[in-house]
């Protein structure tokens, strides 16, 4: 029987081609603060070894909060009729991009709710315009689309796509996404890989009904699909949703998930998400950055629209002006002995494949 000391488990998680689910669950189940500290320190060392000391910045623009879906945990879901909806104009979007480029940041993330009537040709035009005017990588995050739309945007110049699986427990997924299909989500994720996007996934920790075994399954999925980026954040209940009375995700479980994911995936880009920076009114991003994360996503959505992109309440920096994150991020990096990396921060997995 495999040895169950923490160090032995951590070594196995790091070295195994296909990690043992029981070892992942062991790491996620740690409760003793000293042992959790050991897990985070191990993950931090793997982060240093495989992605270095730089914290990559991705400037995010939430260009529309319209959504056709009814995800039960999300304040943007279409049944929330109290929310004022917006879509930025082309000029507003390009102004935001200019601000990001002027800050020296090498990646923009264009994010919106999932709108079935989003004009794919309009977005392709925006992508082309950005690529003509700025030397910047583009990540899209606009949800499930037909293969041809993904192909159109890739051909227009998009580099990366973030489509979180949210949970790999099929029954739980179906319960939380009544109008969506787990199989279609998987198909979309595969399509993005086939088209050569730098491919991103991720999950939500603390969803009502989610178990440690489910989270371990998510991590095995991330590792098996070799995602380039993996966003891990807590569930935070929104008052205008069906899950308003459910408790938030546990910060330690989020940190343990980041740590185990880092140890297993090694060189994936893992953000210290805004959600973990907002959980219970506290900024846990420094803790995430010292438990395996290596990316921050400063928000460049202009006011007053930024406050309307309320997937969950209490979102950090939702009342601040764009471009004001710089000093805060510098202090955060300094405090934990890290540096800020403004480069494009492309997939290390793809780079390695190209060099092979
Ligand atoms: S999670 Fe995304 S797709 Fe689901 S309701 Fe919110 S914005 Fe829409």
Tab-separated table of C-alpha atoms and ligand atoms in Angstrom:
chain	number	residue	atom	x	y	z
A	1	UNK	CA	0.000	0.000	0.000
A	2	UNK	CA	1.279	3.474	-0.913
A	3	UNK	CA	2.861	5.481	1.920
A	4	UNK	CA	0.536	8.129	3.329
A	5	UNK	CA	2.896	10.672	4.875
A	6	UNK	CA	2.228	14.135	3.483
A	7	UNK	CA	5.681	14.427	1.909
A	8	UNK	CA	5.286	11.066	0.200
A	9	UNK	CA	1.881	12.101	-1.193
A	10	UNK	CA	3.209	15.456	-2.434
A	11	UNK	CA	6.129	13.757	-4.167
A	12	UNK	CA	3.796	11.292	-5.851
A	13	UNK	CA	1.418	14.044	-6.998
A	14	UNK	CA	4.354	15.862	-8.553
A	15	UNK	CA	5.994	12.866	-10.169
A	16	UNK	CA	3.050	10.779	-11.365
A	17	UNK	CA	2.032	10.943	-15.042
A	18	UNK	CA	-1.516	10.141	-13.985
A	19	UNK	CA	-1.983	11.099	-10.331
A	20	UNK	CA	-3.911	8.880	-7.982
A	21	UNK	CA	-7.325	10.334	-7.084
A	22	UNK	CA	-6.893	9.155	-3.485
A	23	UNK	CA	-3.698	11.249	-3.221
A	24	UNK	CA	-5.510	14.325	-4.560
A	25	UNK	CA	-8.318	13.813	-2.050
A	26	UNK	CA	-5.728	13.417	0.715
A	27	UNK	CA	-4.242	16.833	-0.157
A	28	UNK	CA	-7.680	18.453	-0.371
A	29	UNK	CA	-8.725	16.954	2.979
A	30	UNK	CA	-5.857	18.397	5.029
A	31	UNK	CA	-7.120	20.356	8.045
A	32	UNK	CA	-4.048	20.782	10.221
A	33	UNK	CA	-2.631	24.313	9.639
A	34	UNK	CA	0.971	23.076	9.690
A	35	UNK	CA	0.213	20.413	7.060
A	36	UNK	CA	-1.687	22.890	4.890
A	37	UNK	CA	1.330	25.185	5.194
A	38	UNK	CA	3.519	22.321	3.971
A	39	UNK	CA	1.224	21.771	0.984
A	40	UNK	CA	1.226	25.480	0.062
A	41	UNK	CA	5.019	25.750	0.438
A	42	UNK	CA	5.522	22.696	-1.806
A	43	UNK	CA	3.163	24.154	-4.449
A	44	UNK	CA	4.917	27.520	-4.203
A	45	UNK	CA	8.263	25.848	-4.912
A	46	UNK	CA	6.807	23.996	-7.931
A	47	UNK	CA	5.406	27.332	-9.157
A	48	UNK	CA	8.852	28.934	-8.818
A	49	UNK	CA	10.530	26.042	-10.620
A	50	UNK	CA	8.089	25.822	-13.559
A	51	UNK	CA	6.706	29.352	-14.164
A	52	UNK	CA	9.195	31.551	-12.290
A	53	UNK	CA	8.760	34.438	-9.893
A	54	UNK	CA	6.877	36.836	-12.167
A	55	UNK	CA	3.191	37.573	-11.623
A	56	UNK	CA	1.636	37.821	-15.073
A	57	UNK	CA	-0.959	40.571	-15.552
A	58	UNK	CA	-4.010	40.198	-17.804
A	59	UNK	CA	-6.109	43.338	-18.315
A	60	UNK	CA	-9.775	42.365	-18.319
A	61	UNK	CA	-12.637	44.191	-20.053
A	62	UNK	CA	-16.174	43.049	-19.224
A	63	UNK	CA	-17.719	44.389	-22.396
A	64	UNK	CA	-21.315	43.230	-21.853
A	65	UNK	CA	-23.386	41.798	-18.996
A	66	UNK	CA	-26.179	40.463	-21.220
A	67	UNK	CA	-26.591	36.718	-20.820
A	68	UNK	CA	-28.981	34.121	-22.251
A	69	UNK	CA	-28.270	31.519	-19.578
A	70	UNK	CA	-29.663	30.737	-16.148
A	71	UNK	CA	-26.642	29.470	-14.196
A	72	UNK	CA	-27.997	29.195	-10.685
A	73	UNK	CA	-24.969	30.764	-8.946
A	74	UNK	CA	-24.577	33.820	-11.160
A	75	UNK	CA	-25.988	37.323	-10.735
A	76	UNK	CA	-25.871	37.916	-14.504
A	77	UNK	CA	-28.293	35.084	-15.259
A	78	UNK	CA	-31.151	36.220	-17.458
A	79	UNK	CA	-33.814	35.779	-14.781
A	80	UNK	CA	-32.246	38.628	-12.771
A	81	UNK	CA	-34.489	41.332	-14.183
A	82	UNK	CA	-33.364	43.887	-11.577
A	83	UNK	CA	-29.939	44.173	-13.165
A	84	UNK	CA	-29.357	47.037	-15.618
A	85	UNK	CA	-27.819	45.519	-18.726
A	86	UNK	CA	-25.077	47.152	-20.818
A	87	UNK	CA	-22.869	46.586	-23.811
A	88	UNK	CA	-19.839	48.796	-24.420
A	89	UNK	CA	-19.503	50.451	-27.821
A	90	UNK	CA	-16.615	49.627	-30.152
A	91	UNK	CA	-15.034	52.960	-29.246
A	92	UNK	CA	-15.312	52.295	-25.515
A	93	UNK	CA	-13.783	48.823	-25.931
A	94	UNK	CA	-10.900	50.140	-28.007
A	95	UNK	CA	-10.278	52.937	-25.485
A	96	UNK	CA	-9.975	50.296	-22.751
A	97	UNK	CA	-7.534	48.308	-24.905
A	98	UNK	CA	-5.478	51.456	-25.417
A	99	UNK	CA	-5.321	51.950	-21.652
A	100	UNK	CA	-4.176	48.359	-21.150
A	101	UNK	CA	-1.545	48.681	-23.889
A	102	UNK	CA	-0.349	51.998	-22.453
A	103	UNK	CA	0.075	50.294	-19.070
A	104	UNK	CA	2.466	47.908	-20.823
A	105	UNK	CA	0.286	44.854	-20.139
A	106	UNK	CA	0.703	42.233	-22.874
A	107	UNK	CA	-2.692	40.499	-22.683
A	108	UNK	CA	-6.288	41.654	-22.843
A	109	UNK	CA	-9.203	39.452	-21.766
A	110	UNK	CA	-12.503	40.245	-23.492
A	111	UNK	CA	-15.283	38.839	-21.335
A	112	UNK	CA	-19.079	38.959	-21.422
A	113	UNK	CA	-22.118	36.972	-20.418
A	114	UNK	CA	-23.027	34.189	-22.831
A	115	UNK	CA	-25.282	35.815	-25.411
A	116	UNK	CA	-26.758	33.577	-28.061
A	117	UNK	CA	-27.313	36.655	-30.242
A	118	UNK	CA	-23.733	37.942	-29.945
A	119	UNK	CA	-22.737	38.835	-33.507
A	120	UNK	CA	-19.688	36.676	-34.256
A	121	UNK	CA	-18.697	38.918	-37.183
A	122	UNK	CA	-18.858	42.006	-34.959
A	123	UNK	CA	-16.483	40.389	-32.451
A	124	UNK	CA	-14.184	39.233	-35.269
A	125	UNK	CA	-14.032	42.874	-36.437
A	126	UNK	CA	-13.067	44.052	-32.940
A	127	UNK	CA	-10.359	41.371	-32.741
A	128	UNK	CA	-8.920	42.432	-36.126
A	129	UNK	CA	-8.949	46.099	-35.120
A	130	UNK	CA	-7.123	45.320	-31.858
A	131	UNK	CA	-4.519	43.244	-33.662
A	132	UNK	CA	-3.960	45.981	-36.250
A	133	UNK	CA	-3.503	48.734	-33.677
A	134	UNK	CA	-1.866	47.003	-30.708
A	135	UNK	CA	0.801	44.392	-30.078
A	136	UNK	CA	-1.221	42.474	-27.516
A	137	UNK	CA	-2.466	38.932	-26.928
A	138	UNK	CA	-6.235	38.430	-26.869
A	139	UNK	CA	-8.084	36.030	-24.583
A	140	UNK	CA	-11.795	35.583	-25.238
A	141	UNK	CA	-14.298	34.516	-22.603
A	142	UNK	CA	-17.782	34.657	-24.081
A	143	UNK	CA	-19.039	31.136	-23.471
A	144	UNK	CA	-20.249	28.260	-25.620
A	145	UNK	CA	-20.428	28.908	-29.361
A	146	UNK	CA	-20.575	26.899	-32.595
A	147	UNK	CA	-17.244	25.613	-33.947
A	148	UNK	CA	-17.403	28.062	-36.869
A	149	UNK	CA	-17.542	31.094	-34.544
A	150	UNK	CA	-14.502	29.886	-32.625
A	151	UNK	CA	-12.746	29.325	-35.976
A	152	UNK	CA	-13.713	32.811	-37.205
A	153	UNK	CA	-12.316	34.490	-34.072
A	154	UNK	CA	-9.134	32.424	-34.177
A	155	UNK	CA	-8.612	33.368	-37.786
A	156	UNK	CA	-9.226	37.028	-36.857
A	157	UNK	CA	-6.343	36.869	-34.373
A	158	UNK	CA	-7.661	35.652	-31.001
A	159	UNK	CA	-4.955	33.773	-29.109
A	160	UNK	CA	-6.660	32.216	-26.115
A	161	UNK	CA	-10.073	31.198	-24.826
A	162	UNK	CA	-11.335	30.712	-21.304
A	163	UNK	CA	-14.309	28.358	-20.918
A	164	UNK	CA	-14.498	27.068	-17.366
A	165	UNK	CA	-16.061	23.645	-16.883
A	166	UNK	CA	-17.279	24.903	-13.447
A	167	UNK	CA	-17.710	21.314	-12.173
A	168	UNK	CA	-16.998	17.932	-13.745
A	169	UNK	CA	-19.770	16.280	-11.733
A	170	UNK	CA	-22.248	15.824	-14.573
A	171	UNK	CA	-25.336	15.653	-12.316
A	172	UNK	CA	-24.294	18.722	-10.333
A	173	UNK	CA	-23.497	20.570	-13.563
A	174	UNK	CA	-26.957	19.779	-14.946
A	175	UNK	CA	-28.646	20.875	-11.712
A	176	UNK	CA	-26.844	24.227	-11.686
A	177	UNK	CA	-27.183	24.856	-15.431
A	178	UNK	CA	-30.779	23.885	-16.195
A	179	UNK	CA	-30.746	25.004	-19.829
A	180	UNK	CA	-27.267	23.864	-20.700
A	181	UNK	CA	-25.619	20.581	-21.595
A	182	UNK	CA	-22.477	19.196	-19.975
A	183	UNK	CA	-21.674	17.350	-23.204
A	184	UNK	CA	-21.854	20.538	-25.240
A	185	UNK	CA	-19.559	22.294	-22.771
A	186	UNK	CA	-17.036	19.478	-23.158
A	187	UNK	CA	-17.408	19.619	-26.926
A	188	UNK	CA	-16.786	23.374	-26.983
A	189	UNK	CA	-13.705	22.949	-24.819
A	190	UNK	CA	-12.367	20.276	-27.176
A	191	UNK	CA	-13.170	22.430	-30.243
A	192	UNK	CA	-11.071	25.247	-28.797
A	193	UNK	CA	-8.141	22.862	-28.373
A	194	UNK	CA	-8.552	21.538	-31.930
A	195	UNK	CA	-8.487	25.093	-33.299
A	196	UNK	CA	-5.184	25.809	-31.570
A	197	UNK	CA	-6.361	28.269	-28.939
A	198	UNK	CA	-4.359	28.456	-25.745
A	199	UNK	CA	-7.101	26.766	-23.844
A	200	UNK	CA	-8.419	27.681	-20.402
A	201	UNK	CA	-10.731	25.937	-17.968
A	202	UNK	CA	-11.511	26.200	-14.283
A	203	UNK	CA	-13.982	25.408	-11.548
A	204	UNK	CA	-15.973	26.854	-8.665
A	205	UNK	CA	-15.212	25.678	-5.151
A	206	UNK	CA	-18.015	25.349	-2.610
A	207	UNK	CA	-20.955	24.802	-4.956
A	208	UNK	CA	-23.888	23.419	-2.963
A	209	UNK	CA	-23.729	19.616	-3.185
A	210	UNK	CA	-20.087	19.507	-4.340
A	211	UNK	CA	-17.804	16.958	-2.646
A	212	UNK	CA	-14.043	16.604	-2.253
A	213	UNK	CA	-14.241	13.721	-4.700
A	214	UNK	CA	-15.845	16.110	-7.246
A	215	UNK	CA	-13.024	18.619	-6.841
A	216	UNK	CA	-10.446	15.849	-7.191
A	217	UNK	CA	-12.253	14.845	-10.409
A	218	UNK	CA	-11.995	18.449	-11.646
A	219	UNK	CA	-8.235	18.448	-11.044
A	220	UNK	CA	-7.832	15.145	-12.896
A	221	UNK	CA	-9.807	16.670	-15.782
A	222	UNK	CA	-7.528	19.760	-15.851
A	223	UNK	CA	-4.443	17.564	-15.880
A	224	UNK	CA	-5.793	15.102	-18.456
A	225	UNK	CA	-6.798	17.839	-20.909
A	226	UNK	CA	-3.501	19.695	-20.377
A	227	UNK	CA	-5.129	23.111	-20.110
A	228	UNK	CA	-2.887	26.134	-20.533
A	229	UNK	CA	-4.818	28.236	-17.994
A	230	UNK	CA	-6.970	27.131	-15.048
A	231	UNK	CA	-9.128	29.575	-13.063
A	232	UNK	CA	-10.122	28.348	-9.584
A	233	UNK	CA	-12.400	30.507	-7.463
A	234	UNK	CA	-14.901	30.255	-4.621
A	235	UNK	CA	-18.674	30.145	-4.879
A	236	UNK	CA	-20.079	33.417	-3.491
A	237	UNK	CA	-23.881	33.501	-3.202
A	238	UNK	CA	-25.677	36.279	-5.070
A	239	UNK	CA	-28.897	37.582	-3.459
A	240	UNK	CA	-30.800	37.537	-6.766
A	241	UNK	CA	-30.212	33.837	-7.423
A	242	UNK	CA	-31.741	30.538	-6.335
A	243	UNK	CA	-28.620	29.858	-4.219
A	244	UNK	CA	-28.800	33.119	-2.263
A	245	UNK	CA	-29.036	31.365	1.126
A	246	UNK	CA	-26.176	28.920	0.570
A	247	UNK	CA	-22.819	29.435	2.311
A	248	UNK	CA	-19.794	30.748	0.413
A	249	UNK	CA	-16.972	28.444	-0.601
A	250	UNK	CA	-14.251	27.815	1.955
A	251	UNK	CA	-11.081	29.841	1.412
A	252	UNK	CA	-8.811	27.030	2.553
A	253	UNK	CA	-10.429	24.610	0.114
A	254	UNK	CA	-9.818	27.098	-2.713
A	255	UNK	CA	-6.170	27.431	-1.704
A	256	UNK	CA	-5.724	23.661	-1.389
A	257	UNK	CA	-7.271	23.204	-4.852
A	258	UNK	CA	-4.903	25.777	-6.357
A	259	UNK	CA	-1.941	24.139	-4.627
A	260	UNK	CA	-2.750	20.577	-5.731
A	261	UNK	CA	-3.531	21.798	-9.261
A	262	UNK	CA	-0.148	23.549	-9.422
A	263	UNK	CA	1.718	20.476	-8.203
A	264	UNK	CA	0.053	18.253	-10.799
A	265	UNK	CA	-0.159	20.579	-13.814
A	266	UNK	CA	3.235	22.194	-13.122
A	267	UNK	CA	3.387	24.946	-15.760
A	268	UNK	CA	-0.271	25.938	-16.316
A	269	UNK	CA	-1.093	29.594	-15.721
A	270	UNK	CA	-3.215	29.823	-12.554
A	271	UNK	CA	-4.802	33.171	-11.668
A	272	UNK	CA	-5.335	34.448	-8.155
A	273	UNK	CA	-8.928	35.185	-9.145
A	274	UNK	CA	-10.855	38.325	-8.288
A	275	UNK	CA	-13.386	36.065	-6.532
A	276	UNK	CA	-10.757	34.847	-4.084
A	277	UNK	CA	-9.808	38.492	-3.640
A	278	UNK	CA	-13.413	39.228	-2.672
A	279	UNK	CA	-14.425	36.279	-0.473
A	280	UNK	CA	-15.981	37.449	2.817
A	281	UNK	CA	-14.659	40.962	2.159
A	282	UNK	CA	-11.020	39.846	2.411
A	283	UNK	CA	-8.307	39.851	-0.213
A	284	UNK	CA	-6.955	36.297	-0.322
A	285	UNK	CA	-5.037	36.849	-3.563
A	286	UNK	CA	-1.625	37.042	-1.814
A	287	UNK	CA	-2.403	33.699	-0.155
A	288	UNK	CA	-3.333	32.226	-3.562
A	289	UNK	CA	-0.129	33.615	-5.093
A	290	UNK	CA	1.909	31.842	-2.410
A	291	UNK	CA	-0.018	28.582	-2.830
A	292	UNK	CA	0.736	28.116	-6.534
A	293	UNK	CA	-0.973	30.939	-8.470
A	294	UNK	CA	0.992	33.154	-10.882
A	295	UNK	CA	-1.508	35.502	-12.592
A	296	UNK	CA	-3.515	38.609	-11.613
A	297	UNK	CA	-6.282	40.189	-13.672
A	298	UNK	CA	-6.589	43.951	-13.156
A	299	UNK	CA	-9.978	45.240	-14.265
A	300	UNK	CA	-10.153	47.880	-17.027
A	301	UNK	CA	-13.950	47.940	-17.432
A	302	UNK	CA	-14.931	51.623	-17.219
A	303	UNK	CA	-17.397	53.046	-14.736
A	304	UNK	CA	-20.337	53.069	-14.310
A	305	UNK	CA	-20.616	49.720	-16.140
A	306	UNK	CA	-18.034	47.887	-14.063
A	307	UNK	CA	-20.376	47.792	-11.067
A	308	UNK	CA	-23.019	46.128	-13.236
A	309	UNK	CA	-20.870	43.082	-13.996
A	310	UNK	CA	-21.942	41.499	-10.749
A	311	UNK	CA	-21.588	37.732	-11.025
A	312	UNK	CA	-21.315	37.692	-7.230
A	313	UNK	CA	-21.705	40.505	-4.676
A	314	UNK	CA	-18.827	42.349	-2.997
A	315	UNK	CA	-16.573	42.046	-6.034
A	316	UNK	CA	-13.203	43.630	-5.307
A	317	UNK	CA	-12.460	46.976	-6.998
A	318	UNK	CA	-15.936	47.212	-8.544
A	319	UNK	CA	-16.244	50.891	-7.615
A	320	UNK	CA	-12.736	51.949	-8.647
A	321	UNK	CA	-11.714	53.667	-11.853
A	322	UNK	CA	-9.853	51.692	-14.556
A	323	UNK	CA	-6.072	51.747	-14.396
A	324	UNK	CA	-5.947	52.297	-10.626
A	325	UNK	CA	-4.860	48.740	-9.807
A	326	UNK	CA	-1.147	49.365	-10.513
A	327	UNK	CA	0.082	50.578	-7.090
A	328	UNK	CA	-2.029	47.994	-5.220
A	329	UNK	CA	-0.624	45.179	-7.360
A	330	UNK	CA	2.944	46.461	-6.987
A	331	UNK	CA	2.602	46.471	-3.193
A	332	UNK	CA	1.083	42.979	-3.246
A	333	UNK	CA	3.972	41.606	-5.344
A	334	UNK	CA	6.541	43.368	-3.145
A	335	UNK	CA	5.020	42.038	0.063
A	336	UNK	CA	5.331	38.436	-1.089
A	337	UNK	CA	8.753	38.906	-2.699
A	338	UNK	CA	7.632	38.576	-6.286
A	339	UNK	CA	7.939	40.694	-9.441
A	340	UNK	CA	5.355	41.924	-11.935
A	341	UNK	CA	5.608	40.433	-15.433
A	342	UNK	CA	3.926	42.520	-18.147
A	343	UNK	CA	4.802	40.178	-21.031
A	344	UNK	CA	2.171	38.306	-23.078
A	345	UNK	CA	2.670	35.280	-20.863
A	346	UNK	CA	1.854	32.717	-23.532
A	347	UNK	CA	1.191	29.078	-22.777
A	348	UNK	CA	4.320	27.343	-21.547
A	349	UNK	CA	2.876	23.997	-22.609
A	350	UNK	CA	2.519	25.159	-26.231
A	351	UNK	CA	5.961	26.770	-26.200
A	352	UNK	CA	7.517	23.522	-25.039
A	353	UNK	CA	5.680	21.591	-27.747
A	354	UNK	CA	6.910	24.030	-30.434
A	355	UNK	CA	10.515	23.681	-29.230
A	356	UNK	CA	10.396	19.875	-29.112
B	1	LIG	S1	-22.016	32.189	-15.404
B	1	LIG	FE1	-21.781	33.097	-17.435
B	1	LIG	S2	-23.244	31.981	-18.703
B	1	LIG	FE2	-23.841	31.599	-16.590
B	1	LIG	S3	-25.381	33.169	-16.149
B	1	LIG	FE3	-23.375	33.978	-15.502
B	1	LIG	S4	-22.627	35.148	-17.234
B	1	LIG	FE4	-24.286	33.829	-17.950
